[in-house]
């Protein structure tokens, strides 16, 4: 039978563990709140970017290499966004299952992947998908520079290596206890593909005639489009990382 001294030590030890667990909970709640605020705050910018593309597409025919696949295009580029750490429930299991189901459904399709996070790389290696590049050193809250590096590589791969399409697999944030894997089309870039990428996060564009705006282009439409479309890709990828 335990002595009084041993019982007191056990009570003290348990009390200390309780304090540590409470502190960890408070830190987690704070980090979660910052992450949610960051995600929601960027949605307004993404919505206005989408609205701009909708209006431009109504005004004239918009042409850009990111908006069309090559003549002999084949294969598909996948951007797989996962985490660097485990012990997160079904987060990575659900991503693996979603990607496995998609690749099996597409049969003999030729896939290549750009991965984000250590587990993104593990998932693709497990499923036998060749990896073009792997990003495992992104900060907890991806910076603009980090997003730009990933976005520029995705754009370069699509344009230069003649893929017929590019998609991004990530986990969509619904609320603190609810999330799900989402596979969204990224390229060829169009109003529908951008809507498809952004609207699941609650981002919509006003597309009715009353909201239509006629733009005056300076210096010229081609220069403006060259600037807008790649920037819009940055917005989409930034939002998926935030989600």
Short mmCIF file of C-alpha atoms in Angstrom, two decimals:
data_model
loop_
_atom_site.label_atom_id
_atom_site.label_comp_id
_atom_site.label_asym_id
_atom_site.label_seq_id
_atom_site.Cartn_x
_atom_site.Cartn_y
_atom_site.Cartn_z
CA UNK A 1 0.00 0.00 0.00
CA UNK A 2 1.29 3.46 -0.96
CA UNK A 3 2.47 5.72 1.84
CA UNK A 4 1.02 9.16 2.54
CA UNK A 5 4.17 10.74 1.13
CA UNK A 6 3.87 8.79 -2.16
CA UNK A 7 0.21 9.72 -2.49
CA UNK A 8 1.01 13.41 -1.97
CA UNK A 9 3.79 13.21 -4.61
CA UNK A 10 1.37 11.58 -7.04
CA UNK A 11 -1.21 14.32 -6.44
CA UNK A 12 1.42 17.00 -6.97
CA UNK A 13 2.68 15.32 -10.17
CA UNK A 14 -0.86 15.03 -11.54
CA UNK A 15 -1.53 18.69 -10.70
CA UNK A 16 1.62 19.74 -12.58
CA UNK A 17 0.59 17.70 -15.64
CA UNK A 18 -2.82 19.39 -15.51
CA UNK A 19 -1.17 22.84 -15.52
CA UNK A 20 1.05 21.91 -18.48
CA UNK A 21 -1.91 20.51 -20.43
CA UNK A 22 -3.92 23.66 -19.71
CA UNK A 23 -1.08 25.86 -20.98
CA UNK A 24 -0.77 23.76 -24.15
CA UNK A 25 -4.53 24.11 -24.68
CA UNK A 26 -4.35 27.90 -24.34
CA UNK A 27 -1.46 28.09 -26.83
CA UNK A 28 -3.33 25.85 -29.29
CA UNK A 29 -6.50 27.94 -29.03
CA UNK A 30 -4.49 31.12 -29.67
CA UNK A 31 -2.69 29.62 -32.69
CA UNK A 32 -5.97 28.27 -34.07
CA UNK A 33 -7.63 31.67 -33.73
CA UNK A 34 -4.77 33.37 -35.59
CA UNK A 35 -4.88 30.76 -38.36
CA UNK A 36 -8.65 31.15 -38.81
CA UNK A 37 -8.42 34.96 -38.80
CA UNK A 38 -5.67 34.79 -41.41
CA UNK A 39 -7.72 32.51 -43.65
CA UNK A 40 -10.88 34.59 -43.41
CA UNK A 41 -9.07 37.91 -43.89
CA UNK A 42 -7.61 36.84 -47.26
CA UNK A 43 -10.94 35.70 -48.66
CA UNK A 44 -12.08 39.27 -49.41
CA UNK A 45 -9.02 39.89 -51.60
CA UNK A 46 -9.53 36.55 -53.36
CA UNK A 47 -13.18 37.40 -54.01
CA UNK A 48 -12.35 40.77 -55.58
CA UNK A 49 -9.63 39.15 -57.72
CA UNK A 50 -12.17 36.64 -59.00
CA UNK A 51 -14.68 39.40 -59.69
CA UNK A 52 -12.06 41.20 -61.79
CA UNK A 53 -11.48 38.09 -63.90
CA UNK A 54 -15.23 37.60 -64.39
CA UNK A 55 -15.61 41.17 -65.62
CA UNK A 56 -12.59 40.93 -67.93
CA UNK A 57 -13.87 37.75 -69.52
CA UNK A 58 -17.21 39.39 -70.28
CA UNK A 59 -15.62 42.41 -71.88
CA UNK A 60 -13.38 40.70 -74.45
CA UNK A 61 -11.67 37.48 -75.37
CA UNK A 62 -8.80 36.94 -72.99
CA UNK A 63 -5.85 34.85 -74.18
CA UNK A 64 -2.91 33.70 -72.11
CA UNK A 65 -0.70 30.56 -72.01
CA UNK A 66 -2.15 29.67 -68.59
CA UNK A 67 -5.64 29.58 -70.08
CA UNK A 68 -5.09 26.81 -72.60
CA UNK A 69 -3.38 23.44 -72.79
CA UNK A 70 -0.81 22.73 -75.49
CA UNK A 71 -1.79 21.19 -78.81
CA UNK A 72 -0.30 17.80 -77.90
CA UNK A 73 -0.88 18.13 -74.17
CA UNK A 74 -0.95 15.00 -72.05
CA UNK A 75 -0.64 14.06 -68.40
CA UNK A 76 -1.67 16.00 -65.34
CA UNK A 77 0.24 18.01 -62.76
CA UNK A 78 -0.92 17.64 -59.16
CA UNK A 79 -0.04 20.03 -56.34
CA UNK A 80 -0.47 18.10 -53.09
CA UNK A 81 -0.69 20.20 -49.92
CA UNK A 82 -0.19 18.39 -46.60
CA UNK A 83 1.51 18.96 -43.25
CA UNK A 84 4.98 18.47 -41.82
CA UNK A 85 3.84 16.73 -38.63
CA UNK A 86 1.75 13.69 -37.75
CA UNK A 87 -0.57 13.00 -34.80
CA UNK A 88 -3.38 14.97 -36.45
CA UNK A 89 -6.17 12.42 -36.67
CA UNK A 90 -7.40 11.56 -40.14
CA UNK A 91 -5.90 14.64 -41.80
CA UNK A 92 -3.26 12.85 -43.88
CA UNK A 93 -5.18 9.57 -44.14
CA UNK A 94 -8.06 11.40 -45.79
CA UNK A 95 -5.70 13.15 -48.24
CA UNK A 96 -4.10 9.81 -49.14
CA UNK A 97 -7.49 8.20 -49.69
CA UNK A 98 -8.75 11.08 -51.84
CA UNK A 99 -5.65 11.07 -54.05
CA UNK A 100 -5.66 7.29 -54.38
CA UNK A 101 -9.31 7.24 -55.45
CA UNK A 102 -8.72 9.99 -58.00
CA UNK A 103 -5.66 8.39 -59.62
CA UNK A 104 -7.38 4.99 -59.81
CA UNK A 105 -10.44 6.59 -61.37
CA UNK A 106 -8.28 8.18 -64.07
CA UNK A 107 -6.75 4.81 -64.99
CA UNK A 108 -3.59 5.06 -67.07
CA UNK A 109 -3.23 8.83 -66.74
CA UNK A 110 0.35 10.11 -66.45
CA UNK A 111 0.64 12.04 -63.18
CA UNK A 112 3.44 14.15 -61.74
CA UNK A 113 3.34 16.06 -58.47
CA UNK A 114 4.60 19.13 -56.67
CA UNK A 115 4.32 18.48 -52.94
CA UNK A 116 4.04 20.79 -49.94
CA UNK A 117 4.92 19.38 -46.51
CA UNK A 118 6.77 16.21 -45.53
CA UNK A 119 3.56 14.22 -45.61
CA UNK A 120 2.69 15.50 -49.08
CA UNK A 121 5.93 13.92 -50.27
CA UNK A 122 5.24 10.69 -48.35
CA UNK A 123 1.74 10.39 -49.80
CA UNK A 124 2.94 10.72 -53.40
CA UNK A 125 5.83 8.29 -52.90
CA UNK A 126 3.44 5.78 -51.33
CA UNK A 127 1.14 6.02 -54.37
CA UNK A 128 4.02 5.89 -56.86
CA UNK A 129 3.52 9.39 -58.27
CA UNK A 130 6.76 11.00 -59.58
CA UNK A 131 7.65 14.19 -57.71
CA UNK A 132 8.77 17.26 -59.67
CA UNK A 133 9.61 19.30 -56.55
CA UNK A 134 9.03 19.08 -52.80
CA UNK A 135 8.62 21.99 -50.38
CA UNK A 136 9.12 20.92 -46.76
CA UNK A 137 10.55 24.10 -45.28
CA UNK A 138 7.58 26.45 -45.57
CA UNK A 139 6.85 28.39 -42.41
CA UNK A 140 3.76 27.62 -40.33
CA UNK A 141 2.00 30.60 -41.89
CA UNK A 142 3.19 30.57 -45.51
CA UNK A 143 4.71 33.90 -46.50
CA UNK A 144 4.10 35.76 -49.74
CA UNK A 145 7.61 34.84 -50.92
CA UNK A 146 7.01 31.14 -50.25
CA UNK A 147 3.69 31.19 -52.08
CA UNK A 148 5.35 32.99 -55.00
CA UNK A 149 8.04 30.30 -55.33
CA UNK A 150 5.43 27.53 -55.40
CA UNK A 151 3.12 29.43 -57.73
CA UNK A 152 5.88 30.35 -60.19
CA UNK A 153 7.02 26.72 -60.38
CA UNK A 154 3.47 25.48 -61.02
CA UNK A 155 2.98 28.05 -63.79
CA UNK A 156 6.35 27.22 -65.35
CA UNK A 157 5.69 23.47 -65.27
CA UNK A 158 2.27 23.81 -66.88
CA UNK A 159 3.41 26.11 -69.68
CA UNK A 160 6.73 24.45 -70.50
CA UNK A 161 5.97 20.75 -69.98
CA UNK A 162 2.73 20.56 -71.90
CA UNK A 163 0.33 19.20 -69.28
CA UNK A 164 -3.30 19.12 -70.30
CA UNK A 165 -4.33 20.25 -66.82
CA UNK A 166 -3.11 20.98 -63.30
CA UNK A 167 -5.03 20.40 -60.08
CA UNK A 168 -4.40 21.21 -56.43
CA UNK A 169 -5.27 18.81 -53.58
CA UNK A 170 -5.61 20.42 -50.16
CA UNK A 171 -7.73 20.28 -47.03
CA UNK A 172 -10.67 22.67 -47.08
CA UNK A 173 -11.42 24.43 -43.80
CA UNK A 174 -15.12 24.47 -42.89
CA UNK A 175 -14.96 25.02 -39.14
CA UNK A 176 -12.61 24.10 -36.29
CA UNK A 177 -13.94 20.55 -36.07
CA UNK A 178 -14.81 20.00 -39.72
CA UNK A 179 -12.47 19.77 -42.72
CA UNK A 180 -12.31 17.70 -45.88
CA UNK A 181 -9.92 16.95 -48.77
CA UNK A 182 -10.67 18.98 -51.90
CA UNK A 183 -9.26 18.52 -55.39
CA UNK A 184 -9.66 21.68 -57.50
CA UNK A 185 -8.72 22.50 -61.06
CA UNK A 186 -6.03 25.16 -61.35
CA UNK A 187 -5.00 25.14 -65.04
CA UNK A 188 -6.07 25.78 -67.77
CA UNK A 189 -7.09 28.94 -65.97
CA UNK A 190 -10.64 30.12 -66.61
CA UNK A 191 -13.45 31.83 -64.76
CA UNK A 192 -14.95 28.42 -63.98
CA UNK A 193 -11.68 26.92 -62.74
CA UNK A 194 -11.00 29.88 -60.44
CA UNK A 195 -14.57 29.75 -59.14
CA UNK A 196 -14.11 26.03 -58.60
CA UNK A 197 -10.96 26.70 -56.57
CA UNK A 198 -12.27 29.59 -54.48
CA UNK A 199 -16.01 29.18 -53.99
CA UNK A 200 -15.82 26.10 -51.70
CA UNK A 201 -14.19 28.44 -49.20
CA UNK A 202 -17.18 30.78 -49.42
CA UNK A 203 -15.60 33.12 -51.96
CA UNK A 204 -17.98 34.18 -54.71
CA UNK A 205 -17.89 36.78 -57.43
CA UNK A 206 -20.72 39.08 -58.34
CA UNK A 207 -21.38 38.04 -61.92
CA UNK A 208 -24.71 39.72 -62.71
CA UNK A 209 -24.98 42.40 -65.37
CA UNK A 210 -25.51 45.19 -62.82
CA UNK A 211 -22.02 44.58 -61.46
CA UNK A 212 -20.34 44.47 -64.87
CA UNK A 213 -17.63 47.07 -65.33
CA UNK A 214 -16.12 48.33 -68.58
CA UNK A 215 -12.39 48.80 -68.20
CA UNK A 216 -10.07 51.25 -69.91
CA UNK A 217 -6.72 49.51 -70.39
CA UNK A 218 -3.42 51.31 -69.97
CA UNK A 219 -0.95 50.60 -71.44
CA UNK A 220 -2.77 47.78 -73.32
CA UNK A 221 -4.92 44.67 -72.63
CA UNK A 222 -2.10 42.16 -73.23
CA UNK A 223 0.17 43.79 -70.64
CA UNK A 224 -2.61 44.02 -68.07
CA UNK A 225 -3.71 40.40 -68.56
CA UNK A 226 -0.10 39.23 -68.31
CA UNK A 227 0.03 40.86 -64.89
CA UNK A 228 -3.42 39.91 -63.59
CA UNK A 229 -3.62 36.20 -64.41
CA UNK A 230 -0.35 35.02 -62.82
CA UNK A 231 -1.21 37.14 -59.79
CA UNK A 232 -4.60 35.48 -59.57
CA UNK A 233 -2.88 32.08 -59.46
CA UNK A 234 -0.83 33.37 -56.51
CA UNK A 235 -4.08 34.29 -54.77
CA UNK A 236 -5.64 30.87 -55.35
CA UNK A 237 -2.57 28.98 -54.09
CA UNK A 238 -2.20 31.32 -51.09
CA UNK A 239 -5.83 30.68 -50.16
CA UNK A 240 -5.48 26.90 -50.41
CA UNK A 241 -2.41 26.96 -48.15
CA UNK A 242 -4.31 29.15 -45.69
CA UNK A 243 -7.26 26.74 -45.71
#
